[in-house]
């Protein structure tokens, strides 16, 4: 099964490889536990998956030792891989509960034999399936309709490529460190060291232990129905989940 996430990232479940749709040469192979995590998330989009379920389905069911430390590390790795392909805001951590995958759209593409119906390829909500049916009717209609379809397809691909060329260049910037915390900025969010230190203290993060902190300059806070800076704190050597803290502007 191949999953297309937000029209931007392609995940081949069989090979365990992520691709950038607009740049197929930009690919990232995933470790097997990371691939199993992503498979669970794309099949349960917008659903909170508990830590216990992830540990059971990704490690214990395969005869592997499961630990929260392993889960934290692989979740962190999956976040980085998705961010490198332009999708840095998909995984949300619910402290002491689990994780939720928040993709705006997910298409699945199952490779079938030529004798099977092409309508096996479809979006989860069925709309893509309807588009495939319309496309098959056009193809049966005649050469002029096929030509029109080709022109429309080329224009759509051109628009898609231009959009992602200008919008999909996402980077992770190392902002330095605070005590034992390494700090990274997503989307090159600009912030001074004094502002970052103030945010860390405000969030009461423990930087006396090794940890990574990810800074998002503008994220949607659904509880307050507004956008605000977000810090994600992920301890490395503690059996603790990542924590999210929205920084309210005064």
CSV table of N, CA, C and O in Angstrom, one decimal, residues 13-62:
chain,number,residue,atom,x,y,z
A,13,UNK,N,4.5,1.5,2.0
A,13,UNK,CA,4.4,0.7,3.2
A,13,UNK,C,5.3,-0.6,3.0
A,13,UNK,O,5.8,-1.1,3.9
A,14,UNK,N,5.3,-1.1,1.7
A,14,UNK,CA,6.1,-2.3,1.5
A,14,UNK,C,7.6,-2.1,1.6
A,14,UNK,O,8.3,-3.0,2.2
A,15,UNK,N,8.1,-1.0,1.1
A,15,UNK,CA,9.5,-0.8,1.1
A,15,UNK,C,10.0,0.0,2.3
A,15,UNK,O,11.1,0.1,2.6
A,16,UNK,N,9.0,0.7,3.0
A,16,UNK,CA,9.3,1.5,4.2
A,16,UNK,C,10.1,2.7,3.8
A,16,UNK,O,10.9,3.2,4.6
A,17,UNK,N,9.7,3.4,2.7
A,17,UNK,CA,10.4,4.5,2.2
A,17,UNK,C,9.5,5.7,2.0
A,17,UNK,O,8.4,5.6,1.5
A,18,UNK,N,9.9,6.9,2.5
A,18,UNK,CA,9.2,8.1,2.3
A,18,UNK,C,9.7,8.9,1.1
A,18,UNK,O,11.0,8.9,0.9
A,19,UNK,N,8.9,9.5,0.3
A,19,UNK,CA,9.3,10.3,-0.9
A,19,UNK,C,8.6,11.6,-0.8
A,19,UNK,O,7.5,11.7,-0.4
A,20,UNK,N,9.3,12.6,-1.4
A,20,UNK,CA,8.6,13.9,-1.6
A,20,UNK,C,7.9,13.8,-3.0
A,20,UNK,O,8.6,13.4,-4.0
A,21,UNK,N,6.6,14.0,-3.0
A,21,UNK,CA,5.9,13.8,-4.3
A,21,UNK,C,6.4,14.6,-5.4
A,21,UNK,O,6.5,14.2,-6.6
A,22,UNK,N,6.8,15.9,-5.1
A,22,UNK,CA,7.2,16.8,-6.2
A,22,UNK,C,8.7,16.6,-6.5
A,22,UNK,O,9.2,17.1,-7.5
A,23,UNK,N,9.4,15.8,-5.7
A,23,UNK,CA,10.8,15.5,-6.0
A,23,UNK,C,11.1,14.0,-5.6
A,23,UNK,O,11.6,13.8,-4.5
A,24,UNK,N,10.8,13.1,-6.4
A,24,UNK,CA,10.9,11.6,-6.1
A,24,UNK,C,12.3,11.2,-5.7
A,24,UNK,O,12.4,10.2,-5.0
A,25,UNK,N,13.3,12.0,-6.1
A,25,UNK,CA,14.7,11.6,-5.7
A,25,UNK,C,14.9,11.9,-4.3
A,25,UNK,O,15.9,11.5,-3.7
A,26,UNK,N,14.1,12.8,-3.7
A,26,UNK,CA,14.2,13.1,-2.3
A,26,UNK,C,13.5,12.1,-1.4
A,26,UNK,O,12.3,12.2,-1.2
A,27,UNK,N,14.2,11.0,-1.0
A,27,UNK,CA,13.6,9.9,-0.3
A,27,UNK,C,14.3,9.7,1.0
A,27,UNK,O,15.5,10.0,1.2
A,28,UNK,N,13.5,9.1,2.0
A,28,UNK,CA,14.1,8.8,3.3
A,28,UNK,C,13.6,7.3,3.7
A,28,UNK,O,12.4,7.1,3.8
A,29,UNK,N,14.6,6.4,3.7
A,29,UNK,CA,14.2,5.0,4.2
A,29,UNK,C,14.0,5.0,5.7
A,29,UNK,O,14.7,5.7,6.5
A,30,UNK,N,12.9,4.4,6.1
A,30,UNK,CA,12.6,4.3,7.6
A,30,UNK,C,13.0,3.0,8.2
A,30,UNK,O,13.0,1.9,7.5
A,31,UNK,N,13.4,3.0,9.4
A,31,UNK,CA,13.7,1.8,10.2
A,31,UNK,C,12.3,1.1,10.3
A,31,UNK,O,11.3,1.7,10.3
A,32,UNK,N,12.4,-0.2,10.5
A,32,UNK,CA,11.1,-1.0,10.5
A,32,UNK,C,10.2,-0.5,11.7
A,32,UNK,O,9.0,-0.4,11.4
A,33,UNK,N,10.7,-0.3,12.9
A,33,UNK,CA,9.7,0.2,13.9
A,33,UNK,C,9.1,1.6,13.5
A,33,UNK,O,7.9,1.8,13.8
A,34,UNK,N,9.9,2.4,12.9
A,34,UNK,CA,9.4,3.7,12.5
A,34,UNK,C,8.3,3.5,11.4
A,34,UNK,O,7.3,4.2,11.4
A,35,UNK,N,8.5,2.6,10.5
A,35,UNK,CA,7.5,2.4,9.4
A,35,UNK,C,6.2,1.8,10.0
A,35,UNK,O,5.2,2.2,9.6
A,36,UNK,N,6.4,0.9,11.0
A,36,UNK,CA,5.2,0.4,11.6
A,36,UNK,C,4.4,1.5,12.4
A,36,UNK,O,3.2,1.5,12.4
A,37,UNK,N,5.1,2.4,13.0
A,37,UNK,CA,4.5,3.5,13.7
A,37,UNK,C,3.7,4.3,12.6
A,37,UNK,O,2.5,4.7,12.9
A,38,UNK,N,4.3,4.7,11.5
A,38,UNK,CA,3.7,5.5,10.5
A,38,UNK,C,2.4,4.8,9.9
A,38,UNK,O,1.4,5.4,9.7
A,39,UNK,N,2.5,3.5,9.7
A,39,UNK,CA,1.4,2.7,9.2
A,39,UNK,C,0.2,2.8,10.2
A,39,UNK,O,-0.9,2.9,9.7
A,40,UNK,N,0.5,2.7,11.5
A,40,UNK,CA,-0.6,2.9,12.4
A,40,UNK,C,-1.2,4.3,12.4
A,40,UNK,O,-2.5,4.4,12.4
A,41,UNK,N,-0.4,5.3,12.2
A,41,UNK,CA,-0.9,6.6,12.3
A,41,UNK,C,-1.7,7.0,11.0
A,41,UNK,O,-2.8,7.6,11.1
A,42,UNK,N,-1.3,6.6,9.8
A,42,UNK,CA,-2.0,6.9,8.6
A,42,UNK,C,-3.3,6.1,8.6
A,42,UNK,O,-4.3,6.6,8.0
A,43,UNK,N,-3.4,5.0,9.2
A,43,UNK,CA,-4.7,4.2,9.3
A,43,UNK,C,-5.6,4.7,10.4
A,43,UNK,O,-6.8,4.3,10.4
A,44,UNK,N,-5.1,5.6,11.2
A,44,UNK,CA,-5.9,6.1,12.3
A,44,UNK,C,-5.7,7.6,12.4
A,44,UNK,O,-5.5,8.2,13.5
A,45,UNK,N,-5.8,8.2,11.3
A,45,UNK,CA,-5.7,9.7,11.2
A,45,UNK,C,-6.7,10.4,12.1
A,45,UNK,O,-7.9,10.1,12.1
A,46,UNK,N,-6.2,11.4,12.8
A,46,UNK,CA,-7.1,12.2,13.7
A,46,UNK,C,-7.7,11.4,14.8
A,46,UNK,O,-8.7,11.8,15.4
A,47,UNK,N,-7.0,10.3,15.2
A,47,UNK,CA,-7.5,9.5,16.3
A,47,UNK,C,-6.3,9.4,17.3
A,47,UNK,O,-5.2,9.1,16.9
A,48,UNK,N,-6.6,9.6,18.6
A,48,UNK,CA,-5.6,9.5,19.6
A,48,UNK,C,-5.2,8.0,19.8
A,48,UNK,O,-6.1,7.2,20.1
A,49,UNK,N,-3.9,7.7,19.6
A,49,UNK,CA,-3.5,6.3,19.8
A,49,UNK,C,-2.7,6.3,21.1
A,49,UNK,O,-1.7,7.1,21.2
A,50,UNK,N,-3.0,5.4,22.0
A,50,UNK,CA,-2.3,5.4,23.3
A,50,UNK,C,-0.9,4.8,23.2
A,50,UNK,O,-0.6,4.1,22.3
A,51,UNK,N,-0.1,5.2,24.1
A,51,UNK,CA,1.2,4.7,24.2
A,51,UNK,C,1.3,3.2,24.3
A,51,UNK,O,2.1,2.5,23.7
A,52,UNK,N,0.3,2.6,25.1
A,52,UNK,CA,0.3,1.2,25.3
A,52,UNK,C,0.0,0.5,24.0
A,52,UNK,O,0.6,-0.6,23.7
A,53,UNK,N,-0.9,1.0,23.2
A,53,UNK,CA,-1.3,0.4,21.9
A,53,UNK,C,-0.1,0.4,21.0
A,53,UNK,O,0.2,-0.6,20.3
A,54,UNK,N,0.6,1.5,20.9
A,54,UNK,CA,1.8,1.6,20.0
A,54,UNK,C,2.9,0.7,20.5
A,54,UNK,O,3.5,0.0,19.6
A,55,UNK,N,3.1,0.6,21.8
A,55,UNK,CA,4.2,-0.3,22.3
A,55,UNK,C,3.8,-1.8,21.9
A,55,UNK,O,4.7,-2.6,21.5
A,56,UNK,N,2.5,-2.1,22.1
A,56,UNK,CA,2.1,-3.5,21.8
A,56,UNK,C,2.2,-3.8,20.3
A,56,UNK,O,2.8,-4.8,19.8
A,57,UNK,N,1.7,-2.9,19.4
A,57,UNK,CA,1.6,-3.2,18.0
A,57,UNK,C,2.9,-3.0,17.3
A,57,UNK,O,3.1,-3.7,16.2
A,58,UNK,N,3.8,-2.2,17.8
A,58,UNK,CA,5.0,-2.0,17.0
A,58,UNK,C,6.2,-2.8,17.6
A,58,UNK,O,7.1,-3.2,16.8
A,59,UNK,N,6.2,-3.2,18.9
A,59,UNK,CA,7.3,-3.9,19.4
A,59,UNK,C,6.9,-5.3,19.9
A,59,UNK,O,7.4,-6.3,19.5
A,60,UNK,N,6.0,-5.3,20.9
A,60,UNK,CA,5.7,-6.6,21.5
A,60,UNK,C,5.1,-7.7,20.6
A,60,UNK,O,5.4,-8.8,20.7
A,61,UNK,N,4.2,-7.2,19.7
A,61,UNK,CA,3.7,-8.2,18.7
A,61,UNK,C,4.7,-8.8,17.8
A,61,UNK,O,4.5,-9.8,17.1
A,62,UNK,N,5.9,-8.1,17.7
A,62,UNK,CA,7.0,-8.6,16.9
A,62,UNK,C,8.1,-9.3,17.7
A,62,UNK,O,9.2,-9.5,17.2
